[in-house]
Coordinates of C-alpha atoms and ligand atoms in Angstrom, one line a residue:
M1 CA 117.1 87.9 85.1
K2 CA 120.9 87.5 85.4
T3 CA 121.2 83.9 86.4
I4 CA 124.0 81.4 86.4
K5 CA 122.2 79.5 83.7
D6 CA 123.4 82.0 81.1
F7 CA 127.1 81.9 82.1
D8 CA 129.9 79.4 81.5
F9 CA 132.0 79.1 84.7
K10 CA 134.9 77.2 83.1
N11 CA 138.0 78.1 85.0
K12 CA 136.1 80.7 87.1
K13 CA 136.2 80.9 90.8
A14 CA 132.7 81.6 91.9
L15 CA 132.2 83.3 95.2
V16 CA 128.7 82.0 96.2
R17 CA 126.8 83.5 99.0
V18 CA 124.6 80.8 100.5
D19 CA 122.3 80.7 103.5
F20 CA 123.6 77.9 105.6
N21 CA 122.1 79.3 108.8
V22 CA 120.7 75.9 109.7
P23 CA 119.2 74.7 112.9
Q24 CA 121.5 72.6 115.1
D25 CA 121.0 70.5 118.2
E26 CA 122.9 70.8 121.5
N27 CA 125.8 68.8 120.0
L28 CA 125.8 71.2 117.0
K29 CA 124.5 68.5 114.7
V30 CA 122.4 69.9 111.8
T31 CA 118.8 69.1 112.4
D32 CA 117.3 70.4 109.1
N33 CA 119.6 70.5 106.1
T34 CA 117.0 72.0 103.7
R35 CA 119.0 75.1 103.1
I36 CA 122.1 73.1 102.1
V37 CA 120.1 70.7 99.9
S38 CA 118.6 73.8 98.2
V39 CA 121.9 75.2 96.8
K40 CA 123.2 71.8 95.5
P41 CA 121.9 72.6 91.9
T42 CA 123.9 75.8 91.9
V43 CA 127.1 74.2 93.1
D44 CA 126.6 71.3 90.6
K45 CA 126.2 73.6 87.7
I46 CA 129.3 75.7 88.4
L47 CA 131.4 72.6 89.0
A48 CA 130.0 70.9 85.8
D49 CA 131.1 73.9 83.8
G50 CA 134.6 73.4 85.1
G51 CA 134.6 76.1 87.7
S52 CA 135.3 76.1 91.4
V53 CA 133.1 77.2 94.2
I54 CA 133.8 79.3 97.3
L55 CA 130.9 79.1 99.7
M56 CA 130.3 81.9 102.1
T57 CA 127.6 82.2 104.7
H58 CA 126.7 83.2 108.2
L59 CA 125.5 80.9 111.0
G60 CA 123.7 82.1 114.1
R61 CA 124.4 85.4 115.8
P62 CA 128.0 85.5 116.9
K63 CA 127.7 89.3 117.0
G64 CA 131.0 90.1 115.3
E65 CA 133.2 87.9 117.5
V66 CA 135.0 84.6 116.8
N67 CA 133.0 81.9 118.7
D68 CA 133.6 78.2 118.2
K69 CA 130.0 77.4 118.7
Y70 CA 129.1 79.2 115.5
S71 CA 132.1 77.9 113.5
L72 CA 131.2 76.5 110.1
K73 CA 133.6 73.6 110.7
N74 CA 130.7 72.3 112.9
I75 CA 128.6 71.8 109.8
L76 CA 131.4 71.0 107.3
D77 CA 130.6 67.2 107.3
E78 CA 127.0 67.8 106.6
V79 CA 127.7 70.2 103.8
S80 CA 130.1 67.7 102.3
S81 CA 127.7 64.9 102.6
V82 CA 124.8 66.8 101.1
L83 CA 126.9 68.1 98.2
G84 CA 128.4 64.7 97.7
R85 CA 131.9 65.9 97.5
E86 CA 134.9 66.9 99.6
V87 CA 134.6 70.4 100.8
K88 CA 137.7 72.3 102.0
F89 CA 137.5 74.6 104.9
V90 CA 139.5 77.7 105.9
D91 CA 139.0 79.2 109.4
E92 CA 138.7 82.8 108.2
S93 CA 136.6 84.6 105.6
I94 CA 139.0 87.4 104.8
G95 CA 142.8 87.5 105.3
E96 CA 145.9 85.7 104.1
K97 CA 144.8 82.1 104.8
A98 CA 141.5 82.7 102.9
E99 CA 143.4 84.2 100.0
Q100 CA 145.8 81.4 99.9
A101 CA 143.1 78.7 100.1
S102 CA 141.3 80.5 97.2
A103 CA 144.4 80.8 95.2
E104 CA 145.1 77.0 95.5
L105 CA 141.5 76.0 94.7
Q106 CA 141.3 74.0 91.4
P107 CA 138.4 73.6 89.0
G108 CA 135.9 71.1 90.4
E109 CA 136.8 71.9 94.0
I110 CA 134.7 73.5 96.8
L111 CA 136.0 75.7 99.6
L112 CA 133.9 76.8 102.6
L113 CA 134.9 80.1 104.3
E114 CA 134.5 80.7 108.1
N115 CA 131.4 82.4 109.4
L116 CA 131.0 85.9 107.9
R117 CA 129.5 87.2 111.0
F118 CA 132.7 86.7 113.0
H119 CA 133.3 90.2 111.5
S120 CA 130.8 92.9 112.6
D121 CA 131.5 94.6 109.2
E122 CA 129.4 91.9 107.5
E123 CA 126.1 93.1 109.1
K124 CA 127.2 96.7 108.8
G125 CA 127.5 96.3 105.1
D126 CA 131.0 97.6 105.2
E127 CA 132.4 98.4 101.8
A128 CA 136.1 97.6 102.6
F129 CA 135.1 94.2 104.1
A130 CA 133.0 93.5 101.0
E131 CA 135.9 94.5 98.8
K132 CA 138.3 92.1 100.6
L133 CA 135.8 89.3 100.2
S134 CA 135.4 90.1 96.5
K135 CA 139.1 89.5 95.9
L136 CA 138.6 85.8 96.7
G137 CA 136.6 85.1 93.5
D138 CA 136.2 86.3 90.0
T139 CA 132.5 85.9 89.8
Y140 CA 129.8 86.5 92.4
V141 CA 126.7 84.4 92.8
N142 CA 123.9 85.1 95.3
D143 CA 122.0 82.0 96.2
A144 CA 121.1 83.1 99.8
F145 CA 117.4 83.9 99.5
G146 CA 116.9 83.5 103.3
T147 CA 119.2 86.5 103.8
A148 CA 118.3 88.5 100.7
H149 CA 116.3 91.0 102.7
R150 CA 119.5 92.2 104.5
A151 CA 121.8 94.8 103.0
H152 CA 124.9 93.1 104.3
A153 CA 128.4 93.1 102.9
S154 CA 128.2 89.6 101.4
T155 CA 124.6 89.7 100.3
A156 CA 124.4 93.1 98.6
V157 CA 127.4 95.5 98.9
I158 CA 129.8 93.0 97.4
A159 CA 127.9 92.9 94.1
E160 CA 129.3 96.3 93.1
F161 CA 132.8 94.7 92.7
F162 CA 131.4 92.4 90.0
P163 CA 129.6 94.8 87.6
S164 CA 129.3 92.3 84.8
T165 CA 129.9 88.9 86.5
K166 CA 127.2 88.8 89.2
F167 CA 124.4 86.4 89.0
F168 CA 121.4 84.8 90.8
G169 CA 121.9 81.2 91.8
L170 CA 119.3 78.7 90.9
L171 CA 117.6 78.7 94.3
M172 CA 117.3 82.5 94.2
E173 CA 115.9 82.3 90.6
N174 CA 113.3 79.7 91.7
E175 CA 112.2 81.8 94.7
L176 CA 111.9 84.9 92.5
I177 CA 109.9 83.0 89.8
A178 CA 107.6 81.6 92.5
I179 CA 106.8 85.1 93.9
D180 CA 106.4 86.4 90.4
K181 CA 103.9 83.7 89.5
V182 CA 101.8 84.6 92.5
L183 CA 102.0 88.4 92.3
K184 CA 102.3 89.0 88.5
S185 CA 102.2 86.3 86.0
G186 CA 100.1 83.6 87.7
E187 CA 97.2 81.9 85.9
K188 CA 93.8 83.0 87.3
P189 CA 92.0 82.5 89.6
V190 CA 94.6 83.3 92.1
T191 CA 93.9 82.5 95.8
A192 CA 95.8 83.6 98.8
I193 CA 95.3 82.0 102.2
L194 CA 96.5 84.1 105.1
G195 CA 96.4 82.6 108.6
G196 CA 98.4 83.0 111.7
S197 CA 97.7 84.7 115.0
K198 CA 97.6 88.4 114.1
V199 CA 96.2 90.6 111.3
S200 CA 98.6 93.4 112.3
T201 CA 101.7 91.5 111.0
K202 CA 99.9 90.8 107.6
I203 CA 98.4 94.1 106.7
T204 CA 101.1 95.2 104.3
I205 CA 101.0 91.8 102.6
I206 CA 97.2 92.0 102.2
E207 CA 97.4 95.5 100.7
N208 CA 100.1 94.5 98.3
I209 CA 98.5 91.3 97.1
L210 CA 94.9 92.5 96.7
P211 CA 95.4 93.8 93.1
A212 CA 96.9 90.5 92.1
I213 CA 94.4 88.0 93.6
D214 CA 90.9 86.8 93.0
N215 CA 90.1 85.1 96.3
L216 CA 91.4 85.8 99.8
I217 CA 90.9 83.1 102.5
I218 CA 91.4 84.5 106.0
G219 CA 91.8 81.9 108.7
G220 CA 93.4 81.2 112.0
G221 CA 93.7 83.7 114.9
M222 CA 93.5 86.7 112.7
S223 CA 90.0 85.8 111.4
F224 CA 88.5 86.7 114.8
T225 CA 89.4 90.4 114.5
F226 CA 87.4 90.4 111.2
I227 CA 84.5 88.4 112.7
K228 CA 84.3 90.8 115.8
A229 CA 84.5 93.8 113.5
L230 CA 81.5 92.4 111.6
G231 CA 79.5 92.1 114.8
G232 CA 80.1 88.4 115.7
K233 CA 80.6 87.1 119.3
I234 CA 84.0 85.5 119.5
G235 CA 84.2 84.6 123.3
Q236 CA 87.8 84.4 124.5
S237 CA 89.3 84.0 121.0
I238 CA 92.5 85.9 120.1
V239 CA 91.6 89.4 118.8
E240 CA 93.3 92.7 118.1
D241 CA 90.7 95.2 119.4
D242 CA 92.7 98.2 118.0
K243 CA 92.5 96.7 114.5
L244 CA 88.7 96.3 114.2
S245 CA 88.2 99.3 111.9
L246 CA 91.3 98.3 109.9
A247 CA 89.7 94.9 109.3
L248 CA 86.6 96.6 107.9
E249 CA 88.8 98.8 105.7
I250 CA 90.5 95.7 104.3
L251 CA 87.2 94.1 103.5
E252 CA 86.2 97.3 101.8
K253 CA 89.4 97.4 99.8
A254 CA 89.0 93.8 98.8
K255 CA 85.6 94.7 97.4
E256 CA 87.1 97.5 95.4
H257 CA 89.5 95.1 93.9
N258 CA 86.8 92.5 93.2
V259 CA 88.5 90.1 95.5
E260 CA 86.2 87.5 97.1
V261 CA 86.9 87.1 100.8
Y262 CA 86.3 83.9 102.6
L263 CA 86.3 83.8 106.4
P264 CA 85.6 80.7 108.4
T265 CA 81.9 80.1 109.1
D266 CA 82.4 77.5 111.8
V267 CA 85.2 76.8 114.3
V268 CA 86.4 74.2 116.7
I269 CA 86.2 75.9 120.0
A270 CA 87.9 75.0 123.3
D271 CA 87.2 75.9 126.9
D272 CA 90.9 76.5 127.4
F273 CA 94.1 77.2 125.4
N274 CA 95.3 73.7 125.9
N275 CA 95.5 70.5 123.8
E276 CA 93.4 68.5 126.4
A277 CA 90.7 71.2 126.7
E278 CA 87.1 70.2 126.0
K279 CA 86.2 71.0 122.4
K280 CA 83.2 71.3 120.1
V281 CA 82.2 72.9 116.9
A282 CA 80.4 76.3 116.9
D283 CA 79.2 79.0 114.5
I284 CA 82.1 81.5 114.4
R285 CA 79.8 84.4 115.1
E286 CA 78.2 82.7 118.2
I287 CA 81.1 81.5 120.3
P288 CA 80.0 81.2 124.0
E289 CA 81.6 83.7 126.4
D290 CA 84.2 81.3 128.1
W291 CA 85.2 79.5 124.9
Q292 CA 87.7 80.3 122.2
G293 CA 88.2 79.3 118.6
L294 CA 91.3 77.3 117.9
D295 CA 90.8 75.6 114.6
A296 CA 88.7 75.9 111.4
G297 CA 85.5 73.9 111.6
P298 CA 84.3 71.2 109.1
K299 CA 82.1 73.6 107.0
S300 CA 84.9 76.1 106.7
R301 CA 87.2 73.4 105.6
E302 CA 84.8 72.4 102.9
I303 CA 84.3 76.0 101.7
F304 CA 88.1 76.6 101.5
N305 CA 88.5 73.2 99.7
D306 CA 86.0 74.3 97.0
V307 CA 87.7 77.6 96.5
L308 CA 91.1 76.0 96.3
L309 CA 90.1 73.2 93.8
N310 CA 88.9 76.0 91.5
S311 CA 92.1 78.0 91.8
R312 CA 95.0 77.9 89.3
T313 CA 97.5 79.8 91.5
I314 CA 97.7 79.5 95.3
L315 CA 99.7 81.3 97.9
W316 CA 99.7 80.1 101.5
N317 CA 101.0 81.9 104.5
G318 CA 100.1 81.1 108.0
P319 CA 98.3 78.2 109.7
I320 CA 94.5 78.3 110.1
G321 CA 94.5 76.8 113.6
V322 CA 96.8 76.2 116.5
F323 CA 98.4 73.3 114.7
E324 CA 101.1 72.9 117.4
M325 CA 98.4 71.2 119.5
S326 CA 97.4 68.0 117.8
N327 CA 93.7 68.3 118.7
F328 CA 93.6 71.6 116.8
A329 CA 95.7 70.7 113.8
E330 CA 92.9 69.1 111.7
G331 CA 91.8 72.3 109.9
T332 CA 95.3 73.1 108.8
K333 CA 95.9 69.5 107.7
A334 CA 92.7 69.6 105.7
L335 CA 93.9 72.9 104.1
G336 CA 97.2 71.2 103.3
E337 CA 95.2 68.3 101.6
S338 CA 93.2 70.8 99.6
I339 CA 96.3 72.6 98.4
A340 CA 97.9 69.2 97.5
E341 CA 94.8 68.2 95.6
A342 CA 94.7 71.5 93.7
T343 CA 98.3 71.1 92.9
K344 CA 97.7 67.6 91.5
L345 CA 95.0 69.2 89.3
G346 CA 97.6 71.5 87.9
A347 CA 97.5 74.6 90.1
F348 CA 100.8 76.3 91.1
S349 CA 101.1 76.5 94.8
L350 CA 103.6 78.5 96.9
V351 CA 104.0 78.1 100.6
G352 CA 105.9 80.9 102.1
G353 CA 106.7 82.4 105.5
G354 CA 107.5 80.9 108.9
D355 CA 104.8 78.7 110.4
S356 CA 103.2 77.3 107.2
V357 CA 106.6 76.2 106.0
A358 CA 107.1 74.5 109.4
F359 CA 103.7 72.9 109.0
V360 CA 104.2 71.5 105.5
K361 CA 107.6 70.0 106.6
Q362 CA 106.2 68.5 109.8
F363 CA 103.2 66.9 108.1
G364 CA 104.8 65.8 104.9
Y365 CA 103.3 68.2 102.4
S366 CA 106.6 69.6 101.0
D367 CA 106.5 67.4 97.9
K368 CA 102.8 67.8 97.4
V369 CA 102.9 71.6 96.7
S370 CA 104.7 73.3 93.9
Y371 CA 107.2 75.4 95.9
V372 CA 108.1 75.8 99.5
S373 CA 110.1 79.0 100.1
T374 CA 113.4 78.8 102.0
G375 CA 113.2 82.4 103.2
G376 CA 110.9 83.5 106.1
G377 CA 111.5 87.2 106.4
A378 CA 112.7 87.5 102.8
M379 CA 109.5 85.9 101.5
L380 CA 107.3 88.1 103.7
E381 CA 109.1 91.3 102.5
S382 CA 108.7 90.1 98.9
L383 CA 105.0 89.6 99.4
E384 CA 104.8 93.1 101.0
G385 CA 106.1 94.3 97.6
L386 CA 109.5 95.4 98.8
E387 CA 112.6 94.9 96.5
L388 CA 115.1 92.9 98.5
P389 CA 118.6 94.4 98.8
G390 CA 120.2 91.1 97.7
V391 CA 118.0 91.1 94.6
A392 CA 118.4 94.8 93.8
A393 CA 122.2 94.4 94.0
I394 CA 122.2 91.9 91.2
N395 CA 119.6 93.6 89.1
K396 CA 121.4 97.0 89.3
Ligands
AMP401 P1 102.0 83.9 112.7 O1 103.4 83.9 113.3 O2 101.3 85.3 112.8 O3 102.0 83.4 111.3 O4 101.1 83.0 113.5 C1 101.3 81.6 113.6 C2 100.7 81.1 114.9 O5 99.3 81.4 114.8 C3 100.8 79.7 115.1 O6 101.7 79.5 116.2 C4 99.4 79.2 115.5 O7 99.3 78.4 116.6 C5 98.7 80.6 115.7 N1 97.2 80.4 115.6 C6 96.6 80.0 114.5 N2 95.2 80.0 114.8 C7 95.1 80.4 116.0 C8 93.9 80.6 116.8 N3 92.7 80.4 116.4 N4 94.1 81.1 118.1 C9 95.4 81.4 118.5 N5 96.5 81.2 117.8 C10 96.3 80.7 116.5

């Protein structure tokens, strides 16, 4: 892997693509700075070598037009405070001012460019735009895992202008190592937990990971499609009726790969999709007609716990209940506890993809698992087995 660890940035101007596409409140204040915190090690390493850093990123969807709401000057103070140093800012990403700011940048200094997506050429992957950007630095570092699944000018195309001086940043490196541990080099037994609402969005992931895993725990809304396909009565639970035969095919394929599949055996059912609804525990195959399953039941939690405590590598994607409603979050919390416990016992655990990441942050499990991915779509595409354009561009 071509990483910044193997390069000395002394007197180099590193053009670093980061993903500072952070959430902001109505006053444009940053509400979650994880993505800024995550690139600090990369910035620190380059500066410690005696280099300078030019940060480039997108923020929001300005659709190719200059729009103050999406200006990076709105997050400048936060970037500076997280990185613990002064950060200079220039209100363009290409052009004379950007060139001058880059030319004046001294070793040990950081410059933040204006939002790349103020130019529609960024998302188009325009080569001329990428070339203009490339002139601002003499080395290129990609540390934007969250955007690595896009073939944009600054994430992929630009790399061709740095044939021998392009590198993965430390965040990218960690993300790629984490994925590799789960899909290739992980210690066995490997257990994947897939949850969430629909099986249709996870099919490619399941097919790709089956050869690499030993156990597959299927929970949450998607489990009902499997239970119905197996002849169970699921009441009003969420289901994809056009995916019943596919569910059976997945179970068949799992068998071929000697993967043990664990579905919930009991569920917390509710008489309405509502936090205040009446609730009770039922056998997942015997849900009364007017009720629906909204969380994993106590027996299921125990079974999942046993599997996880016996695992050495764990991948978790998707909640196993409607955790947004407090009365149906207990199953997912128990799962979080089990993964935390397994991690304490020495397992490697990766949490990746949208809602499970939101869950671990909300309920304080971030520090109790081995790795929480910073990329939603990029992580999902990696688990689907796709090579991300941002990764391919460095590897080429
Ligand atoms: P996904 O975006 O496919 O990963 O799905 C995440 C969503 O699945 C979360 O918003 C959960 O509330 C939802 N979910 C999990 N379990 C269930 C369930 N039993 N019934 C309905 N939705 C569920």
